[in-house]
XYZ file of C-alpha atoms in Angstrom:
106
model
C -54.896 -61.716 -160.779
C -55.972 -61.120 -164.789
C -56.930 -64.002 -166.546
C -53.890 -64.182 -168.996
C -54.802 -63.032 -172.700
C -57.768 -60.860 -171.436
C -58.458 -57.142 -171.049
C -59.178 -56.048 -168.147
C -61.488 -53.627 -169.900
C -62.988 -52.352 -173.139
C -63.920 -49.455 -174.845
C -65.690 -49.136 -178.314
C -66.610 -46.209 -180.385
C -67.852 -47.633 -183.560
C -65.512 -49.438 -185.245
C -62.541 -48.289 -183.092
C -61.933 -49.934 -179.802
C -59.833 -49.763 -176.835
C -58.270 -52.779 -174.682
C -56.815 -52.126 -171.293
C -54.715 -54.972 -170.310
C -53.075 -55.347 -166.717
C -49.436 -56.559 -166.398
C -48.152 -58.164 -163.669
C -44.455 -58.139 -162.798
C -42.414 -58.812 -159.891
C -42.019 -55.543 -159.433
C -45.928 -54.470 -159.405
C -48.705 -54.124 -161.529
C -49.005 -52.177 -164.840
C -51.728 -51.123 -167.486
C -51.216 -50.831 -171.364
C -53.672 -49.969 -173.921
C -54.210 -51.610 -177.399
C -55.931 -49.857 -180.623
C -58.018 -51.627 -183.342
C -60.438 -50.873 -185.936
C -63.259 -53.289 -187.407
C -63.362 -52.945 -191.065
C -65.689 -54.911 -193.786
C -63.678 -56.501 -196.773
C -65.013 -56.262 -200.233
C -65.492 -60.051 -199.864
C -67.914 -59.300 -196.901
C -65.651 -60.467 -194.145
C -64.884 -58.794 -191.280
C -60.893 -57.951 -190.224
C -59.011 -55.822 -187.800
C -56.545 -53.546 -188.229
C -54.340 -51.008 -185.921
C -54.453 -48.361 -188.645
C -56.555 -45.514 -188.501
C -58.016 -43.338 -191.078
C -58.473 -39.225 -190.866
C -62.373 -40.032 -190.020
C -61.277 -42.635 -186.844
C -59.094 -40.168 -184.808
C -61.589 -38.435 -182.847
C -63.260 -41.679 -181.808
C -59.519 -42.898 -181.424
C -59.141 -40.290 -179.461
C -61.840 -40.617 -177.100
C -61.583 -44.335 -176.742
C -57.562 -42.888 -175.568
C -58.752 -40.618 -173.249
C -61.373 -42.719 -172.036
C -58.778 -45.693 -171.087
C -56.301 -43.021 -169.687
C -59.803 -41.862 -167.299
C -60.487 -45.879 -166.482
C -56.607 -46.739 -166.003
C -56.212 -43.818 -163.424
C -59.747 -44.695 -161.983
C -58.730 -48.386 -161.404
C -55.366 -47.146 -159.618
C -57.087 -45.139 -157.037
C -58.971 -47.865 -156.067
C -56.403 -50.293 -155.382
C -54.247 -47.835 -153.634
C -57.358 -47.076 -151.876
C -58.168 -51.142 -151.225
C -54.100 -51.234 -150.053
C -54.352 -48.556 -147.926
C -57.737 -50.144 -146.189
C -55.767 -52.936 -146.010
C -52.999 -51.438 -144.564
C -55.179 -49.728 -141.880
C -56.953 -53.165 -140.957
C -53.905 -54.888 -140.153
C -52.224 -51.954 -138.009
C -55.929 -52.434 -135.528
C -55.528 -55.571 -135.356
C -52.248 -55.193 -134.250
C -52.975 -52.276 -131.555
C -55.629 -54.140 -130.535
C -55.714 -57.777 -129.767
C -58.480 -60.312 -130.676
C -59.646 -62.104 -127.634
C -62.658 -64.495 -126.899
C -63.091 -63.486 -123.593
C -65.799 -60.315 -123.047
C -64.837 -58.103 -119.996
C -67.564 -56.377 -118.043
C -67.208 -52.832 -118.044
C -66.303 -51.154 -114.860
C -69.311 -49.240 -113.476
């Protein structure tokens, strides 16, 4: 579980950045991606915005692609955990735990 109100991952390219947030429903787990940009004032303080200029699209578009590569990324490797998972508890099914050690038969 995600602490609430915290991506799960960033991304910057100068003053554009990505955030990768995970959901969690009763229905599964999602991802979703916010945009911002870092911009000085004239007064000399610093704001965000979720506009981009011509001049922030390609990093924009990087820092898109680059969430889309981490989001897939982070989905094979829980389906991978869940299927490890899934393996572990079918052995110890088929085969059952016991304390007691059994000579093999010469």
């Amino acid at each position: 579980m995600t602490k609430k109100n915290q991506p799960v991952h960033r991304i910057r390219y100068g003053a554009v950045s990505a955030s990768v947030w995970e959901n969690d429903t009763l229905a599964g787990s999602f991802f979703s991606t916010t945009f911002r940009r870092v911009f000085k004032r004239p007064d000399d303080t610093w704001s965000e915005t979720d506009s981009f200029d011509e001049r922030d699209l390609p990093a924009l578009a990087k820092a898109a692609a680059d969430a889309h590569s981490w989001i897939h990324a982070a989905k094979q490797n829980a389906a991978t955990e869940e299927t490890a998972e899934e393996i572990s508890e079918a052995a110890d099914e088929l085969i059952p735990k016991t304390d007691e050690v059994r000579p093999r038969p010469t």
